PDB file of C-alpha atoms in Angstrom:
ATOM      1  CA  MET H  15     -39.899 -28.757  14.952  1.00  0.00           C
ATOM      2  CA  ALA H  16     -43.578 -28.822  14.725  1.00  0.00           C
ATOM      3  CA  LYS H  17     -45.255 -31.610  14.336  1.00  0.00           C
ATOM      4  CA  ARG H  18     -46.544 -31.722  10.609  1.00  0.00           C
ATOM      5  CA  ILE H  19     -50.730 -32.809  10.569  1.00  0.00           C
ATOM      6  CA  SER H  20     -51.732 -34.798   7.970  1.00  0.00           C
ATOM      7  CA  THR H  21     -54.714 -34.409   5.576  1.00  0.00           C
ATOM      8  CA  GLN H  22     -57.117 -37.099   7.766  1.00  0.00           C
ATOM      9  CA  GLU H  23     -55.912 -35.295  11.037  1.00  0.00           C
ATOM     10  CA  LYS H  24     -56.767 -31.729   9.498  1.00  0.00           C
ATOM     11  CA  ILE H  25     -60.114 -32.890   8.491  1.00  0.00           C
ATOM     12  CA  LEU H  26     -61.114 -34.751  11.970  1.00  0.00           C
ATOM     13  CA  ASN H  27     -59.598 -31.636  14.065  1.00  0.00           C
ATOM     14  CA  ALA H  28     -62.114 -29.218  11.730  1.00  0.00           C
ATOM     15  CA  ALA H  29     -64.902 -31.561  11.453  1.00  0.00           C
ATOM     16  CA  GLU H  30     -64.884 -31.833  15.382  1.00  0.00           C
ATOM     17  CA  ALA H  31     -64.788 -28.516  16.164  1.00  0.00           C
ATOM     18  CA  LEU H  32     -67.854 -27.331  13.852  1.00  0.00           C
ATOM     19  CA  PHE H  33     -69.780 -31.003  14.917  1.00  0.00           C
ATOM     20  CA  ALA H  34     -69.084 -29.245  18.719  1.00  0.00           C
ATOM     21  CA  GLU H  35     -70.265 -26.162  18.147  1.00  0.00           C
ATOM     22  CA  GLN H  36     -73.059 -26.525  15.607  1.00  0.00           C
ATOM     23  CA  GLY H  37     -73.843 -30.454  15.539  1.00  0.00           C
ATOM     24  CA  PHE H  38     -74.009 -32.607  12.696  1.00  0.00           C
ATOM     25  CA  GLU H  39     -77.114 -31.895  10.919  1.00  0.00           C
ATOM     26  CA  GLN H  40     -76.356 -28.043  10.583  1.00  0.00           C
ATOM     27  CA  THR H  41     -72.662 -28.851   9.647  1.00  0.00           C
ATOM     28  CA  SER H  42     -71.919 -29.336   5.883  1.00  0.00           C
ATOM     29  CA  LEU H  43     -69.122 -31.183   4.474  1.00  0.00           C
ATOM     30  CA  ARG H  44     -68.338 -27.773   2.187  1.00  0.00           C
ATOM     31  CA  GLN H  45     -67.606 -25.714   5.783  1.00  0.00           C
ATOM     32  CA  ILE H  46     -65.340 -28.603   6.596  1.00  0.00           C
ATOM     33  CA  THR H  47     -63.637 -28.385   4.144  1.00  0.00           C
ATOM     34  CA  THR H  48     -63.430 -24.918   3.515  1.00  0.00           C
ATOM     35  CA  GLU H  49     -62.141 -25.126   7.560  1.00  0.00           C
ATOM     36  CA  ALA H  50     -59.650 -27.883   7.555  1.00  0.00           C
ATOM     37  CA  GLU H  51     -58.506 -26.242   3.607  1.00  0.00           C
ATOM     38  CA  VAL H  52     -58.578 -29.289   1.991  1.00  0.00           C
ATOM     39  CA  ASN H  53     -60.892 -30.273  -0.958  1.00  0.00           C
ATOM     40  CA  LEU H  54     -63.931 -32.390  -1.200  1.00  0.00           C
ATOM     41  CA  ALA H  55     -61.949 -35.461  -2.496  1.00  0.00           C
ATOM     42  CA  SER H  56     -59.868 -35.346   0.089  1.00  0.00           C
ATOM     43  CA  VAL H  57     -62.811 -36.255   2.585  1.00  0.00           C
ATOM     44  CA  ASN H  58     -64.416 -38.805   0.225  1.00  0.00           C
ATOM     45  CA  TYR H  59     -60.885 -40.426  -0.270  1.00  0.00           C
ATOM     46  CA  HIS H  60     -59.775 -40.526   3.563  1.00  0.00           C
ATOM     47  CA  PHE H  61     -63.823 -40.982   4.923  1.00  0.00           C
ATOM     48  CA  GLY H  62     -66.050 -42.006   1.740  1.00  0.00           C
ATOM     49  CA  SER H  63     -69.449 -40.181   3.304  1.00  0.00           C
ATOM     50  CA  LYS H  64     -70.029 -37.621   5.918  1.00  0.00           C
ATOM     51  CA  LYS H  65     -71.214 -40.859   8.381  1.00  0.00           C
ATOM     52  CA  SER H  66     -68.215 -42.368   8.162  1.00  0.00           C
ATOM     53  CA  LEU H  67     -66.216 -38.812   9.480  1.00  0.00           C
ATOM     54  CA  ILE H  68     -68.906 -38.388  12.139  1.00  0.00           C
ATOM     55  CA  GLN H  69     -67.947 -41.781  13.217  1.00  0.00           C
ATOM     56  CA  ALA H  70     -64.057 -41.306  12.991  1.00  0.00           C
ATOM     57  CA  VAL H  71     -64.777 -37.985  14.973  1.00  0.00           C
ATOM     58  CA  MET H  72     -66.456 -39.608  17.506  1.00  0.00           C
ATOM     59  CA  ALA H  73     -64.322 -42.503  17.252  1.00  0.00           C
ATOM     60  CA  ARG H  74     -61.055 -40.381  18.515  1.00  0.00           C
ATOM     61  CA  TYR H  75     -63.269 -41.047  21.711  1.00  0.00           C
ATOM     62  CA  LEU H  76     -64.529 -43.819  22.626  1.00  0.00           C
ATOM     63  CA  GLU H  77     -61.715 -45.727  21.789  1.00  0.00           C
ATOM     64  CA  VAL H  78     -59.882 -43.899  24.958  1.00  0.00           C
ATOM     65  CA  PHE H  79     -63.656 -43.448  26.933  1.00  0.00           C
ATOM     66  CA  MET H  80     -65.010 -46.717  26.405  1.00  0.00           C
ATOM     67  CA  PRO H  81     -61.911 -49.233  28.127  1.00  0.00           C
ATOM     68  CA  SER H  82     -61.517 -46.769  30.554  1.00  0.00           C
ATOM     69  CA  LEU H  83     -64.944 -47.018  31.689  1.00  0.00           C
ATOM     70  CA  GLN H  84     -64.377 -51.126  31.231  1.00  0.00           C
ATOM     71  CA  THR H  85     -61.855 -51.064  33.762  1.00  0.00           C
ATOM     72  CA  GLU H  86     -63.341 -48.921  36.138  1.00  0.00           C
ATOM     73  CA  LEU H  87     -66.642 -50.828  35.784  1.00  0.00           C
ATOM     74  CA  GLU H  88     -64.869 -53.930  36.196  1.00  0.00           C
ATOM     75  CA  GLN H  89     -63.112 -53.013  39.499  1.00  0.00           C
ATOM     76  CA  LEU H  90     -66.529 -52.052  40.772  1.00  0.00           C
ATOM     77  CA  ALA H  91     -68.244 -54.990  39.995  1.00  0.00           C
ATOM     78  CA  ALA H  92     -65.527 -57.073  42.089  1.00  0.00           C
ATOM     79  CA  THR H  93     -66.331 -55.648  44.845  1.00  0.00           C
ATOM     80  CA  GLY H  94     -69.905 -57.342  44.993  1.00  0.00           C
ATOM     81  CA  ASN H  95     -71.672 -54.971  46.943  1.00  0.00           C
ATOM     82  CA  PHE H  96     -71.822 -51.206  45.251  1.00  0.00           C
ATOM     83  CA  SER H  97     -73.763 -48.146  45.178  1.00  0.00           C
ATOM     84  CA  THR H  98     -75.254 -45.610  42.194  1.00  0.00           C
ATOM     85  CA  ARG H  99     -72.992 -43.151  43.274  1.00  0.00           C
ATOM     86  CA  GLU H 100     -70.036 -45.574  42.806  1.00  0.00           C
ATOM     87  CA  VAL H 101     -71.159 -47.000  39.773  1.00  0.00           C
ATOM     88  CA  PHE H 102     -71.483 -43.081  38.439  1.00  0.00           C
ATOM     89  CA  ASN H 103     -67.954 -42.466  40.243  1.00  0.00           C
ATOM     90  CA  CYS H 104     -66.652 -44.998  37.976  1.00  0.00           C
ATOM     91  CA  PHE H 105     -66.801 -42.137  35.075  1.00  0.00           C
ATOM     92  CA  ARG H 106     -64.630 -39.768  36.605  1.00  0.00           C
ATOM     93  CA  LYS H 107     -61.456 -40.660  35.285  1.00  0.00           C
ATOM     94  CA  PRO H 108     -63.038 -41.811  31.874  1.00  0.00           C
ATOM     95  CA  LEU H 109     -64.029 -38.361  31.331  1.00  0.00           C
ATOM     96  CA  SER H 110     -60.956 -36.931  32.678  1.00  0.00           C
ATOM     97  CA  ASP H 111     -58.437 -39.059  29.943  1.00  0.00           C
ATOM     98  CA  MET H 112     -60.462 -37.341  27.756  1.00  0.00           C
ATOM     99  CA  GLY H 113     -58.251 -34.320  28.042  1.00  0.00           C
ATOM    100  CA  GLN H 114     -55.574 -36.885  26.331  1.00  0.00           C
ATOM    101  CA  VAL H 115     -56.990 -36.926  22.849  1.00  0.00           C
ATOM    102  CA  ARG H 116     -57.627 -32.992  23.064  1.00  0.00           C
ATOM    103  CA  LYS H 117     -57.971 -29.914  24.678  1.00  0.00           C
ATOM    104  CA  HIS H 118     -60.787 -29.482  26.711  1.00  0.00           C
ATOM    105  CA  GLY H 119     -61.883 -32.890  25.860  1.00  0.00           C
ATOM    106  CA  PRO H 120     -64.469 -33.599  28.220  1.00  0.00           C
ATOM    107  CA  THR H 121     -65.953 -30.721  27.266  1.00  0.00           C
ATOM    108  CA  LEU H 122     -66.014 -31.393  23.796  1.00  0.00           C
ATOM    109  CA  PHE H 123     -67.123 -35.404  23.912  1.00  0.00           C
ATOM    110  CA  LEU H 124     -70.071 -34.481  25.676  1.00  0.00           C
ATOM    111  CA  SER H 125     -70.952 -31.729  23.329  1.00  0.00           C
ATOM    112  CA  LEU H 126     -70.731 -33.950  20.605  1.00  0.00           C
ATOM    113  CA  LEU H 127     -72.700 -36.568  22.210  1.00  0.00           C
ATOM    114  CA  GLY H 128     -75.481 -34.330  23.191  1.00  0.00           C
ATOM    115  CA  PHE H 129     -76.074 -33.738  19.538  1.00  0.00           C
ATOM    116  CA  ALA H 130     -75.844 -37.416  18.821  1.00  0.00           C
ATOM    117  CA  TYR H 131     -78.629 -38.268  20.890  1.00  0.00           C
ATOM    118  CA  ALA H 132     -80.737 -34.420  20.281  1.00  0.00           C
ATOM    119  CA  GLU H 133     -80.363 -35.016  16.405  1.00  0.00           C
ATOM    120  CA  ILE H 134     -80.836 -38.653  16.853  1.00  0.00           C
ATOM    121  CA  GLN H 135     -78.186 -40.172  14.805  1.00  0.00           C
ATOM    122  CA  GLY H 136     -78.449 -43.758  14.565  1.00  0.00           C
ATOM    123  CA  HIS H 137     -75.352 -44.884  12.850  1.00  0.00           C
ATOM    124  CA  LEU H 138     -73.086 -43.379  15.588  1.00  0.00           C
ATOM    125  CA  ARG H 139     -75.550 -45.546  18.178  1.00  0.00           C
ATOM    126  CA  ARG H 140     -74.849 -48.887  15.779  1.00  0.00           C
ATOM    127  CA  TYR H 141     -71.316 -48.292  15.584  1.00  0.00           C
ATOM    128  CA  THR H 142     -71.147 -47.778  19.276  1.00  0.00           C
ATOM    129  CA  MET H 143     -73.069 -50.560  20.070  1.00  0.00           C
ATOM    130  CA  GLU H 144     -70.684 -53.112  17.111  1.00  0.00           C
ATOM    131  CA  HIS H 145     -67.784 -51.811  18.971  1.00  0.00           C
ATOM    132  CA  PHE H 146     -67.797 -51.492  22.346  1.00  0.00           C
ATOM    133  CA  GLY H 147     -71.437 -53.016  23.274  1.00  0.00           C
ATOM    134  CA  ASP H 148     -70.094 -55.436  25.906  1.00  0.00           C
ATOM    135  CA  VAL H 149     -68.957 -51.737  27.772  1.00  0.00           C
ATOM    136  CA  ILE H 150     -72.599 -50.842  27.381  1.00  0.00           C
ATOM    137  CA  ALA H 151     -73.758 -53.986  28.497  1.00  0.00           C
ATOM    138  CA  LEU H 152     -71.567 -54.063  31.386  1.00  0.00           C
ATOM    139  CA  LEU H 153     -72.701 -50.611  32.428  1.00  0.00           C
ATOM    140  CA  LEU H 154     -76.043 -51.874  32.505  1.00  0.00           C
ATOM    141  CA  GLU H 155     -75.620 -54.836  34.097  1.00  0.00           C
ATOM    142  CA  THR H 156     -73.778 -53.083  37.260  1.00  0.00           C
ATOM    143  CA  LEU H 157     -76.808 -50.467  37.288  1.00  0.00           C
ATOM    144  CA  HIS H 158     -79.120 -53.308  37.680  1.00  0.00           C
ATOM    145  CA  GLN H 159     -77.013 -54.676  40.126  1.00  0.00           C
ATOM    146  CA  ALA H 160     -77.237 -51.340  41.917  1.00  0.00           C
ATOM    147  CA  ASN H 161     -80.784 -50.971  41.859  1.00  0.00           C
ATOM    148  CA  PRO H 162     -82.987 -54.022  41.296  1.00  0.00           C
ATOM    149  CA  GLN H 163     -86.048 -52.514  41.876  1.00  0.00           C
ATOM    150  CA  LEU H 164     -85.938 -50.608  38.410  1.00  0.00           C
ATOM    151  CA  SER H 165     -87.462 -52.168  35.426  1.00  0.00           C
ATOM    152  CA  PRO H 166     -85.539 -52.017  32.554  1.00  0.00           C
ATOM    153  CA  VAL H 167     -87.993 -49.237  30.678  1.00  0.00           C
ATOM    154  CA  ASP H 168     -87.220 -46.973  34.075  1.00  0.00           C
ATOM    155  CA  MET H 169     -83.726 -47.690  33.557  1.00  0.00           C
ATOM    156  CA  PHE H 170     -83.838 -46.643  29.944  1.00  0.00           C
ATOM    157  CA  TRP H 171     -85.656 -42.946  30.679  1.00  0.00           C
ATOM    158  CA  ARG H 172     -83.037 -42.693  33.910  1.00  0.00           C
ATOM    159  CA  LEU H 173     -79.971 -43.227  32.096  1.00  0.00           C
ATOM    160  CA  HIS H 174     -81.108 -40.804  28.917  1.00  0.00           C
ATOM    161  CA  PHE H 175     -82.162 -37.958  31.482  1.00  0.00           C
ATOM    162  CA  VAL H 176     -78.531 -38.913  33.391  1.00  0.00           C
ATOM    163  CA  LEU H 177     -76.910 -38.048  30.000  1.00  0.00           C
ATOM    164  CA  GLY H 178     -79.142 -35.014  29.230  1.00  0.00           C
ATOM    165  CA  ALA H 179     -78.039 -33.652  32.689  1.00  0.00           C
ATOM    166  CA  THR H 180     -74.345 -34.113  32.249  1.00  0.00           C
ATOM    167  CA  VAL H 181     -74.028 -32.908  28.622  1.00  0.00           C
ATOM    168  CA  PHE H 182     -75.937 -29.634  29.858  1.00  0.00           C
ATOM    169  CA  ALA H 183     -73.486 -29.443  33.489  1.00  0.00           C
ATOM    170  CA  GLN H 184     -70.488 -29.684  31.226  1.00  0.00           C
ATOM    171  CA  VAL H 185     -70.957 -27.629  28.172  1.00  0.00           C
ATOM    172  CA  SER H 186     -73.262 -25.040  30.499  1.00  0.00           C
ATOM    173  CA  GLY H 187     -70.006 -25.653  32.916  1.00  0.00           C
ATOM    174  CA  PRO H 188     -68.219 -22.598  32.133  1.00  0.00           C
ATOM    175  CA  ALA H 189     -71.625 -20.332  32.368  1.00  0.00           C
ATOM    176  CA  LEU H 190     -72.527 -21.823  35.517  1.00  0.00           C
ATOM    177  CA  ARG H 191     -69.096 -21.301  37.676  1.00  0.00           C
ATOM    178  CA  GLU H 192     -69.658 -17.818  36.596  1.00  0.00           C
ATOM    179  CA  ILE H 193     -73.000 -17.286  38.180  1.00  0.00           C
ATOM    180  CA  ALA H 194     -72.223 -19.601  41.247  1.00  0.00           C
ATOM    181  CA  ALA H 195     -69.176 -16.919  41.338  1.00  0.00           C
ATOM    182  CA  ALA H 196     -70.951 -13.601  41.093  1.00  0.00           C
ATOM    183  CA  ASP H 197     -74.170 -14.944  43.300  1.00  0.00           C
ATOM    184  CA  PHE H 198     -72.677 -17.164  46.014  1.00  0.00           C
ATOM    185  CA  GLY H 199     -68.921 -16.106  45.932  1.00  0.00           C
ATOM    186  CA  GLU H 200     -68.060 -19.682  45.411  1.00  0.00           C
ATOM    187  CA  ALA H 201     -64.800 -20.785  43.079  1.00  0.00           C
ATOM    188  CA  VAL H 202     -65.536 -23.843  41.038  1.00  0.00           C
ATOM    189  CA  ALA H 203     -62.852 -25.017  38.725  1.00  0.00           C
ATOM    190  CA  ALA H 204     -63.873 -26.964  35.830  1.00  0.00           C
ATOM    191  CA  ASP H 205     -63.191 -30.462  36.790  1.00  0.00           C
ATOM    192  CA  GLN H 206     -64.878 -30.056  40.076  1.00  0.00           C
ATOM    193  CA  VAL H 207     -68.499 -29.890  38.169  1.00  0.00           C
ATOM    194  CA  ILE H 208     -68.712 -33.393  38.164  1.00  0.00           C
ATOM    195  CA  ASP H 209     -68.498 -33.197  41.930  1.00  0.00           C
ATOM    196  CA  ARG H 210     -71.473 -31.200  42.467  1.00  0.00           C
ATOM    197  CA  LEU H 211     -73.707 -33.791  39.318  1.00  0.00           C
ATOM    198  CA  ILE H 212     -72.467 -36.931  40.773  1.00  0.00           C
ATOM    199  CA  PRO H 213     -74.678 -36.634  43.632  1.00  0.00           C
ATOM    200  CA  PHE H 214     -78.000 -35.621  41.536  1.00  0.00           C
ATOM    201  CA  LEU H 215     -77.116 -38.299  39.182  1.00  0.00           C
ATOM    202  CA  ALA H 216     -77.423 -41.019  41.421  1.00  0.00           C
ATOM    203  CA  GLY H 217     -80.071 -39.573  43.508  1.00  0.00           C
ATOM    204  CA  GLY H 218     -82.108 -39.097  40.213  1.00  0.00           C
ATOM    205  CA  VAL H 219     -81.464 -43.193  39.597  1.00  0.00           C
ATOM    206  CA  ASP H 220     -82.115 -44.056  43.279  1.00  0.00           C
ATOM    207  CA  ALA H 221     -85.698 -42.356  43.043  1.00  0.00           C
ATOM    208  CA  THR H 222     -88.925 -44.164  44.376  1.00  0.00           C
ATOM    209  CA  THR H 223     -91.114 -44.945  40.982  1.00  0.00           C
ATOM    210  CA  ASP H 224     -93.887 -43.997  41.082  1.00  0.00           C
ATOM    211  CA  SER H 225     -97.070 -45.543  39.028  1.00  0.00           C
ATOM    212  CA  PRO H 226     -97.849 -43.799  35.705  1.00  0.00           C
ATOM    213  CA  VAL H 227    -100.552 -41.555  35.559  1.00  0.00           C
ATOM    214  CA  ALA H 228    -103.519 -42.982  34.146  1.00  0.00           C
ATOM    215  CA  GLN H 229    -104.608 -41.438  30.945  1.00  0.00           C
TER     216      GLN H 229
END
C-alpha cells in the first residue's frame, strides 16, 4: 500500500520541483499551490510565508548535507596535514547523500543552491549561518590551513567561483556527458563528473595570486 503524502510534503515537493527548474523569484505561490493541488491557506498554515517555504525546501537537504560534511572535514582535520584537493574530496559523500533526500538529489540540491546565490536570497544565507555556521567556519578554517598564502578576500572570491563551477557541472551534467560521448567516445556516469571536477576546483583555489591590475 502506497504511503499517503501529507499536505505539507505535497507543498514541499511541488515547491522544490518548481524552484529547481525556474528559480525562487520566478516561482509564484499560485504555481506551487496549483502543482501541489492545495489552496493558499494550506501554504500559509504550514509555512507562513514564501521565504519560510524556501528555507524549508533547502532544510531538507542541508540537514543531511551539513552534518555529513562536518564529519568528513573533522576526520580530515585530524590528520593535521592535507591538500586543497583532499578538502574538496570531503564533499563527495555529502553530495552523494543527497540521493537519500530525493531522487536526483545532488542535481536538485545544487540547482537550488545556484538559484539561491544568483538571486541573492539573503534570508537563506542568514538561515544557513544560523543553523550551520559552525560547519561553514570549519570549512573555511580547513581551506585556510591548506592555503595559508591566500587572504580572506582571495578565499571569498575563489570559493564563490568554486560554487559556480560546481553548480554548472552538476546541472549541465547530462548535456556535458552527451557531448563527451559524441565527440570523444567517452562514457561518463553521472557520479563520475565529480571526479573530473575536483582536480579543476582544487587547482583554481591553489593558483598563484596575482596582484590586482592598477586602475
